[in-house]
Short mmCIF file of C-alpha atoms and ligand atoms in Angstrom, two decimals:
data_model
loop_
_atom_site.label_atom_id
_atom_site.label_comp_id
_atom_site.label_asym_id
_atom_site.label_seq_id
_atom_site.Cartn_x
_atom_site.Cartn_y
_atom_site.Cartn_z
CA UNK H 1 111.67 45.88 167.33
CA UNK H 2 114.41 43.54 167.98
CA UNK H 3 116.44 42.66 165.30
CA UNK H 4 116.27 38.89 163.45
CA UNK H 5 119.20 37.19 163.94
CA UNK H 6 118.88 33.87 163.25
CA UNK H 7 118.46 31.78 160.21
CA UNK H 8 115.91 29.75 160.55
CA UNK H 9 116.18 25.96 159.68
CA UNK H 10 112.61 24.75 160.92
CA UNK H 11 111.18 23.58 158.86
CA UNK H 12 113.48 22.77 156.34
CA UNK H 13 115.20 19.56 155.21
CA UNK H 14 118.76 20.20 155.15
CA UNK H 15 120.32 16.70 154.76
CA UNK H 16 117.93 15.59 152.12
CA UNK H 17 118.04 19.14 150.13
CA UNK H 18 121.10 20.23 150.45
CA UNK H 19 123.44 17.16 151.16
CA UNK H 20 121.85 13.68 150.05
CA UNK H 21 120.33 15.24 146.85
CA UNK H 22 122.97 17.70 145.65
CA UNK H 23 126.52 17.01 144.29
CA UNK H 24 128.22 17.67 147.26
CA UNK H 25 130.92 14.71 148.31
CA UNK H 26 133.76 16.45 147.37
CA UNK H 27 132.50 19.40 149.72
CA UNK H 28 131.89 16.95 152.37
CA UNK H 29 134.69 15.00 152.46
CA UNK H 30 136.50 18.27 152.38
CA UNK H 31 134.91 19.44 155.34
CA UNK H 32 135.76 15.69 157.19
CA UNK H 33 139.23 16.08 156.24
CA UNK H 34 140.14 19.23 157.95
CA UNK H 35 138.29 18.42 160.93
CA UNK H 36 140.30 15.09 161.04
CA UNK H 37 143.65 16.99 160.82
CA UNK H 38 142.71 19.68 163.47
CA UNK H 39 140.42 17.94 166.53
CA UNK H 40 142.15 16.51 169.28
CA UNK H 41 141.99 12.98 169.13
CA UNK H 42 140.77 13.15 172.83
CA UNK H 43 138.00 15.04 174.81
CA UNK H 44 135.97 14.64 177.53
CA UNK H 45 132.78 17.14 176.52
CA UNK H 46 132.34 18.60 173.14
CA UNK H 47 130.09 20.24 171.36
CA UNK H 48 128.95 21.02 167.48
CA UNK H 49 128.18 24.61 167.29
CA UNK H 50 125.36 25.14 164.98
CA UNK H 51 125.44 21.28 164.10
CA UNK H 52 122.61 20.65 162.17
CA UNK H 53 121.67 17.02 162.02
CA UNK H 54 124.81 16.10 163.05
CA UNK H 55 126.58 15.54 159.65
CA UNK H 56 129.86 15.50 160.68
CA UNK H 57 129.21 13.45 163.87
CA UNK H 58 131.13 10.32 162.84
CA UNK H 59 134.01 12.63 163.13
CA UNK H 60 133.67 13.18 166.61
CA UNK H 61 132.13 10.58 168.31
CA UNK H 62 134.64 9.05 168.38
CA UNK H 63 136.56 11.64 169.87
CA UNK H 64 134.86 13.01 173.04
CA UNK H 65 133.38 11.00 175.99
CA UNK H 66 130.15 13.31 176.34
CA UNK H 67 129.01 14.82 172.67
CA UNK H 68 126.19 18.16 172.74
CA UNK H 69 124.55 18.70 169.22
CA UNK H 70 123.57 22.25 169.82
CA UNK H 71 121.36 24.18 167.09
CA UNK H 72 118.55 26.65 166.90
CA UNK H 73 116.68 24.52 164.57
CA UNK H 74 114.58 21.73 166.42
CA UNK H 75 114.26 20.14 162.90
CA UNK H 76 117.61 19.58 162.44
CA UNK H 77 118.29 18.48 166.22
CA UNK H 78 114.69 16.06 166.34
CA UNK H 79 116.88 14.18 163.08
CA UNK H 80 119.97 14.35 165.28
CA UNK H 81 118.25 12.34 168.05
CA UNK H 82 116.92 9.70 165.31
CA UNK H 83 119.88 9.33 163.94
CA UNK H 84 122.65 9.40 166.70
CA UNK H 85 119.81 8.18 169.44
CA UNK H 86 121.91 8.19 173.09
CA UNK H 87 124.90 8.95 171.37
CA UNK H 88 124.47 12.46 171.68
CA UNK H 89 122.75 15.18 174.05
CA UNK H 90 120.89 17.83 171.54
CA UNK H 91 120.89 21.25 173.28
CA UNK H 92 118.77 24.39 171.27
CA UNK H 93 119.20 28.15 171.71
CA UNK H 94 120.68 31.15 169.70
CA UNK H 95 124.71 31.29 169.33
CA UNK H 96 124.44 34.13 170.70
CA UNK H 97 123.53 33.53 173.94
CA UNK H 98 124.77 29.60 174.63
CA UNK H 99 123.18 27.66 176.63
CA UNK H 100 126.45 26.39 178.24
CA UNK H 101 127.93 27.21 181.80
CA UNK H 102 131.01 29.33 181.48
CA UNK H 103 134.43 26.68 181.08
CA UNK H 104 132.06 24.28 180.56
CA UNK H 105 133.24 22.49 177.28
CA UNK H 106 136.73 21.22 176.35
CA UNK H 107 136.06 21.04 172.77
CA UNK H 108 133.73 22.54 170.16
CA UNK H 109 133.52 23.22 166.52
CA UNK H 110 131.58 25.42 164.29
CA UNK H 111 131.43 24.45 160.46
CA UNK H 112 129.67 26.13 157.86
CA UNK H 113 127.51 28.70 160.57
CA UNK H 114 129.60 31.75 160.06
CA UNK H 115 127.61 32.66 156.61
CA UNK H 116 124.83 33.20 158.95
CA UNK H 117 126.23 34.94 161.69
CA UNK H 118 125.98 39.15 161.33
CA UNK H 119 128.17 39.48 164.44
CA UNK H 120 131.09 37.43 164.00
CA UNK H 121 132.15 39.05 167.31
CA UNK H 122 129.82 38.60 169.89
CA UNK H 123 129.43 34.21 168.55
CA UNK H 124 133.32 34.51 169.11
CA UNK H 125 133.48 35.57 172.24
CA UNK H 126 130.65 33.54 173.32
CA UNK H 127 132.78 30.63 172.23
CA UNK H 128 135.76 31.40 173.99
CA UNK H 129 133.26 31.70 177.41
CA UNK H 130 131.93 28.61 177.25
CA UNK H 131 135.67 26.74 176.63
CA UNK H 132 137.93 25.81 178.99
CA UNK H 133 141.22 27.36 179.24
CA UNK H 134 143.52 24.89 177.00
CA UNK H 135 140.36 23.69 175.13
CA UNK H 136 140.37 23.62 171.39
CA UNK H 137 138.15 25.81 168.60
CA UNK H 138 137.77 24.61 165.64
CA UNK H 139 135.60 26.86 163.27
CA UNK H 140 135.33 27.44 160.02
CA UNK H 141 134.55 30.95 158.27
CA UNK H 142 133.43 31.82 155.11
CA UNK H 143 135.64 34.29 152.88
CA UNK H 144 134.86 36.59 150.38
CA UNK H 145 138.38 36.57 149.35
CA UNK H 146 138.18 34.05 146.66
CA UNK H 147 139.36 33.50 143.03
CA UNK H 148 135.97 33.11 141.47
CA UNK H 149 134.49 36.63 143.47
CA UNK H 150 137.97 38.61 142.60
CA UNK H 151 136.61 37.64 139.24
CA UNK H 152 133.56 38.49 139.58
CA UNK H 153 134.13 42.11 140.82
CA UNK H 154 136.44 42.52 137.86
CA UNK H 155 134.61 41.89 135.41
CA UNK H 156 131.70 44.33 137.14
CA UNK H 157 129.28 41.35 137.60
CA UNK H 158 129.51 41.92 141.40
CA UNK H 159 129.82 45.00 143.49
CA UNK H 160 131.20 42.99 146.49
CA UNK H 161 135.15 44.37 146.73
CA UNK H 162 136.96 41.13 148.01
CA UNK H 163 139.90 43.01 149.18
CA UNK H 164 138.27 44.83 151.58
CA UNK H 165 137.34 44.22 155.40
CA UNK H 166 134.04 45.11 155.06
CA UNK H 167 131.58 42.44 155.80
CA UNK H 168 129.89 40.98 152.53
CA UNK H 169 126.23 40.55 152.91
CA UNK H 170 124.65 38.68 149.85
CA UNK H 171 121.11 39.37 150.01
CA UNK H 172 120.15 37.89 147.26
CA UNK H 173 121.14 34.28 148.18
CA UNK H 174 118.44 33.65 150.36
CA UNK H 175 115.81 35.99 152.41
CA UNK H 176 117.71 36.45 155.14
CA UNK H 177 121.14 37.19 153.50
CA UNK H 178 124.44 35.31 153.40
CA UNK H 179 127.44 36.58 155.48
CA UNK H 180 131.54 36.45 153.68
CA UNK H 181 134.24 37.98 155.84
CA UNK H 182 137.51 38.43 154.68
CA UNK H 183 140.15 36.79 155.84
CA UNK H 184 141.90 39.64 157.76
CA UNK H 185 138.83 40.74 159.23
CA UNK H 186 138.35 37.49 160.83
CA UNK H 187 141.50 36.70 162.18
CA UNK H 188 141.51 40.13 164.17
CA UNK H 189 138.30 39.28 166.12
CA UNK H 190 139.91 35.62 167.02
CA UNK H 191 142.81 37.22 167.80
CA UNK H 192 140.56 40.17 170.15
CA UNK H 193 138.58 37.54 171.72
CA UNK H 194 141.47 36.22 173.34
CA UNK H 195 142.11 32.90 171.29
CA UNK H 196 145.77 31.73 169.69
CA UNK H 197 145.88 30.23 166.67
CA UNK H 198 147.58 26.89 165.96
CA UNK H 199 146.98 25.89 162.47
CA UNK H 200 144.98 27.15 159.37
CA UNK H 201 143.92 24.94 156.42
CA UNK H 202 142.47 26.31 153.24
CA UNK H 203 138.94 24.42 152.76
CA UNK H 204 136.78 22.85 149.50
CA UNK H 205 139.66 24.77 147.52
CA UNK H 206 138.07 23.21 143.98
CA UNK H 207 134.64 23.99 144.84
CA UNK H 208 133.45 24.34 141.01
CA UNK H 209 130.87 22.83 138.67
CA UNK H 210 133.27 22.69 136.15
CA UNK H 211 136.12 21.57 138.12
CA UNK H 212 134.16 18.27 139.44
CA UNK H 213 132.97 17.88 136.17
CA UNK H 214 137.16 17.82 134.55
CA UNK H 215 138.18 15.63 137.62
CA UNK H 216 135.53 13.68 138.93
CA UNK H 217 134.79 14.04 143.24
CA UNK H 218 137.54 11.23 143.81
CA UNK H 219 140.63 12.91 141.91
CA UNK H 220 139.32 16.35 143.32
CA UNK H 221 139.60 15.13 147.09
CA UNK H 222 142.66 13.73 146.16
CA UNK H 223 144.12 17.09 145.50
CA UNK H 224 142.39 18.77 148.15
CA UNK H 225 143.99 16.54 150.71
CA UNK H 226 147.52 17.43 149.51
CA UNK H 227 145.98 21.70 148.99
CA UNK H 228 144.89 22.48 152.35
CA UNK H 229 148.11 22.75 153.79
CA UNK H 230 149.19 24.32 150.71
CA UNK H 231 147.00 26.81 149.91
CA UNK H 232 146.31 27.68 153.61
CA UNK H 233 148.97 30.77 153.37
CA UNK H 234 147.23 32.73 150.59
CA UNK H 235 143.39 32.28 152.21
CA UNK H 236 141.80 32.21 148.86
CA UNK H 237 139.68 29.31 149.45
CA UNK H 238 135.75 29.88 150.46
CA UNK H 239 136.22 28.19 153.41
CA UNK H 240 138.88 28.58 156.09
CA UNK H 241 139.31 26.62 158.77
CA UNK H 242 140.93 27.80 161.81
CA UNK H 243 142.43 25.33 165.31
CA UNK H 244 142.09 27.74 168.14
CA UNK H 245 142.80 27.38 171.84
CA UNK H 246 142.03 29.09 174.81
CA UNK H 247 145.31 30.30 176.74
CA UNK H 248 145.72 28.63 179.82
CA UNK H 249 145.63 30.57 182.52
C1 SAM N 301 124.58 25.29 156.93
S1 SAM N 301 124.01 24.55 158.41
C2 SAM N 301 125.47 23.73 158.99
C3 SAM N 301 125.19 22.51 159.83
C4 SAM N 301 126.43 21.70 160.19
N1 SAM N 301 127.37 22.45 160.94
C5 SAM N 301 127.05 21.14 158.94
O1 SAM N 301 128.16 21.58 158.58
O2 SAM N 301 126.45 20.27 158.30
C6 SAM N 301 123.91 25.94 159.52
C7 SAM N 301 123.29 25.59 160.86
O3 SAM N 301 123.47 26.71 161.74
C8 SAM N 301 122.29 26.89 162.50
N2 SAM N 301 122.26 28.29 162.95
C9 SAM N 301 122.31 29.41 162.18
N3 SAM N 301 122.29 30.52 162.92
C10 SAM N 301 122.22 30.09 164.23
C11 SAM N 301 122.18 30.76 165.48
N4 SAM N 301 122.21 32.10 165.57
N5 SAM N 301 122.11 30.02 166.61
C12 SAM N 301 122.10 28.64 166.53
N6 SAM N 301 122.15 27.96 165.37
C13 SAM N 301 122.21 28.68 164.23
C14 SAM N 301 121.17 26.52 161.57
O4 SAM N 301 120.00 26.18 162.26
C15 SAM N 301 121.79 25.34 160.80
O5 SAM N 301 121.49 24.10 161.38
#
């Protein structure tokens, strides 16, 4: 039997469920503020990894002369086409195996996919295949590293060790599991596939019930503009962002 790899959107209503009807501004503006500090301002073809419905389209539009929503959800790519019409190409298929012709993009991004990814390696180095040499990586990865689950393991409500390099697999979180990687672990396979690094930004560093509820969303992004900068040396935040280019050759 082969083994399931993919999380399956179809079917599901991301925007509305997860974004439009949840309190989640501060984590998207967040999210739209480190892609604004780390994509080049130009490109000529670009595509969102794993993109969804294209939330965070506005931030690259913009950007790139030739924009590819890809996705393995034809849910969330049909709600791409109604929203962003011409705008964008949508392209389906499994990270895993791109659709894309080797060197064939200049620019890409992956934001909030790693959680579903169980081979962090293989989507890596089919990212660096598909990108030009000089072209830009921008990708965000989940951590188990943070404050609230070095907490958590403390105080025995969670068997997940954030300090080590294992890969955390939360089962329970949905049927098909959640992926965390640790920072470390991470930045070895980026650094094995070939990539350099160029900047690091610590991501949705307040993301907390209780913290929105103290500060309100607007004082929060506030701080988290000034934090992910900050904060980016100690990777505690559950989302790190990483700039990566392909060497030239
Ligand atoms: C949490 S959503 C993120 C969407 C978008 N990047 C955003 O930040 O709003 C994760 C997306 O990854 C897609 N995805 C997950 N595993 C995938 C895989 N193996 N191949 C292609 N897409 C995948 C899902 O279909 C879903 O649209």
């Amino acid at each position: 039997m082969s083994e399931k790899v993919v999380s399956d959107y179809n079917g599901y209503d991301y925007k509305k469920e997860f974004w439009d009807n949840a309190d989640r501004e501060y984590e998207d503006q967040a999210d739209r503020m480190a892609i604004r500090k780390l994509l080049p301002k130009r490109m000529e073809k670009f595509a969102d990894i794993g993109g969804g419905y294209g939330r965070l389209a506005n931030e690259y539009l913009k950007r790139a002369r030739k924009v590819i929503i890809f996705d393995y959800s034809k849910t969330e790519l049909e709600q791409a086409k109604e929203i962003y019409g011409d705008r964008i190409e949508t392209r389906a298929g499994d990270i895993y195996k791109l659709p894309f012709k080797d060197e064939e993009l200049d620019g890409l991004m992956m934001i909030r996919v790693t959680h579903h990814l169980k081979h962090l390696d293989k989507a890596f180095k089919e990212l660096y295949r598909v990108l030009k040499p000089g072209g830009v990586a921008v990708i965000e990865v989940a951590n188990k590293r943070t404050l609230p689950k070095m907490a958590r393991f403390i105080t025995g409500r969670s068997k997940v060790n954030p300090w080590s390099k294992e890969v955390a697999n939360y089962k329970e979180i949905s049927k098909d599991g959640f992926y965390n990687y640790h920072p470390k672990y991470a930045e070895e396979i980026i650094n094995s596939t070939g990539f350099n690094t160029e900047k690091v930004l610590s991501v949705s560093n307040f993301r907390s019930k209780g913290l929105k509820k103290l500060f309100g969303t607007k004082n929060l992004v506030k701080m988290e503009d000034g934090a992910q900068k900050f904060l980016a040396p100690i990777r505690f935040a559950p989302s790190i962002y990483y700039k990566l280019r392909k060497p030239e050759e």
